C-alpha positions as a printed NumPy array, in Angstrom:
array([[  0.   ,   0.   ,   0.   ],
       [  1.391,   3.416,  -0.908],
       [  1.803,   6.137,   1.701],
       [ -0.81 ,   8.262,  -0.084],
       [ -3.341,   5.417,   0.044],
       [ -2.489,   4.791,   3.696],
       [ -3.096,   8.437,   4.608],
       [ -6.406,   8.531,   2.72 ],
       [ -7.636,   5.296,   4.32 ],
       [ -6.576,   6.163,   7.861],
       [ -8.196,   9.59 ,   8.235],
       [-10.291,   9.65 ,  11.367],
       [ -8.537,   6.707,  12.997],
       [ -6.873,   7.75 ,  16.2  ],
       [ -3.083,   8.081,  16.246],
       [ -2.49 ,   6.532,  12.806],
       [ -1.171,   9.728,  11.201],
       [  1.187,  10.853,  13.955],
       [  4.953,  11.014,  13.779],
       [  7.768,  12.225,  16.038],
       [ 10.258,  14.908,  15.037],
       [ 13.833,  13.583,  14.935],
       [ 15.568,  16.573,  13.297],
       [ 14.324,  20.139,  13.852],
       [ 11.738,  21.48 ,  11.406],
       [ 12.13 ,  25.241,  11.378],
       [  9.729,  27.499,   9.457],
       [ 10.577,  27.004,   5.802],
       [ 13.452,  24.562,   6.467],
       [ 12.703,  20.84 ,   6.351],
       [ 13.709,  18.358,   9.022],
       [ 13.105,  14.665,   9.645],
       [ 10.34 ,  12.684,  11.349],
       [  9.93 ,   9.091,  12.484],
       [  6.69 ,   7.745,  10.996],
       [  5.489,   4.171,  10.477],
       [  8.76 ,   2.556,  11.587],
       [ 11.024,   4.616,   9.318],
       [ 12.547,   8.081,   8.983],
       [ 11.198,  10.595,   6.456],
       [ 12.214,  14.073,   5.334],
       [  9.436,  16.426,   6.445],
       [  8.372,  20.041,   6.204],
       [  5.463,  22.063,   7.516],
       [  2.323,  21.838,   5.424],
       [  1.727,  25.554,   6.076],
       [  5.161,  27.086,   6.697],
       [  5.433,  29.893,   9.253],
       [  8.644,  31.748,  10.035],
       [  7.973,  31.574,  13.77 ],
       [  7.194,  27.845,  13.921],
       [  9.973,  25.584,  15.203],
       [  9.402,  21.899,  15.891],
       [ 12.132,  20.414,  18.056],
       [ 13.167,  16.757,  18.275],
       [ 10.672,  14.815,  20.374],
       [  7.711,  16.969,  19.272],
       [  4.675,  15.212,  17.807],
       [  3.305,  16.054,  14.373],
       [  0.33 ,  14.977,  12.31 ],
       [  1.211,  13.743,   8.83 ],
       [ -1.133,  15.545,   6.436],
       [  0.222,  14.288,   3.107],
       [  3.4  ,  14.18 ,   1.086],
       [  5.229,  15.766,  -1.835],
       [  7.521,  13.233,  -3.44 ],
       [  9.346,  11.626,  -0.518],
       [  8.829,  14.606,   1.816],
       [  6.024,  14.359,   4.367],
       [  3.845,  17.418,   4.932],
       [  3.209,  17.812,   8.655],
       [  1.436,  20.083,  11.104],
       [  2.246,  20.589,  14.799],
       [  0.3  ,  18.7  ,  17.462],
       [ -0.516,  20.454,  20.715],
       [ -1.869,  17.39 ,  22.582],
       [  0.847,  16.181,  24.969],
       [ -1.103,  13.025,  25.852],
       [  0.037,  11.406,  22.582],
       [  3.179,   9.993,  24.16 ],
       [  1.057,   7.582,  26.188],
       [ -0.766,   6.271,  23.102],
       [  1.853,   6.095,  20.358]])
């Protein structure tokens, strides 16, 4: 199953689209996330100069462009107990 198909099929299922930042994602600069047992290049889906996602932060995978995941920040700190 392709990643695109996986993302389309898993919308609405809890915790299936979450990844963990491994290398800082900073505004318009991509980083790296751990998602589905592997590491992926990632950037913000909606880049903001003031947004910085540090290693250990949780993100929601919204889609992808080529091999780069498009992510958005997650504010819910309870994820670490479920993922």
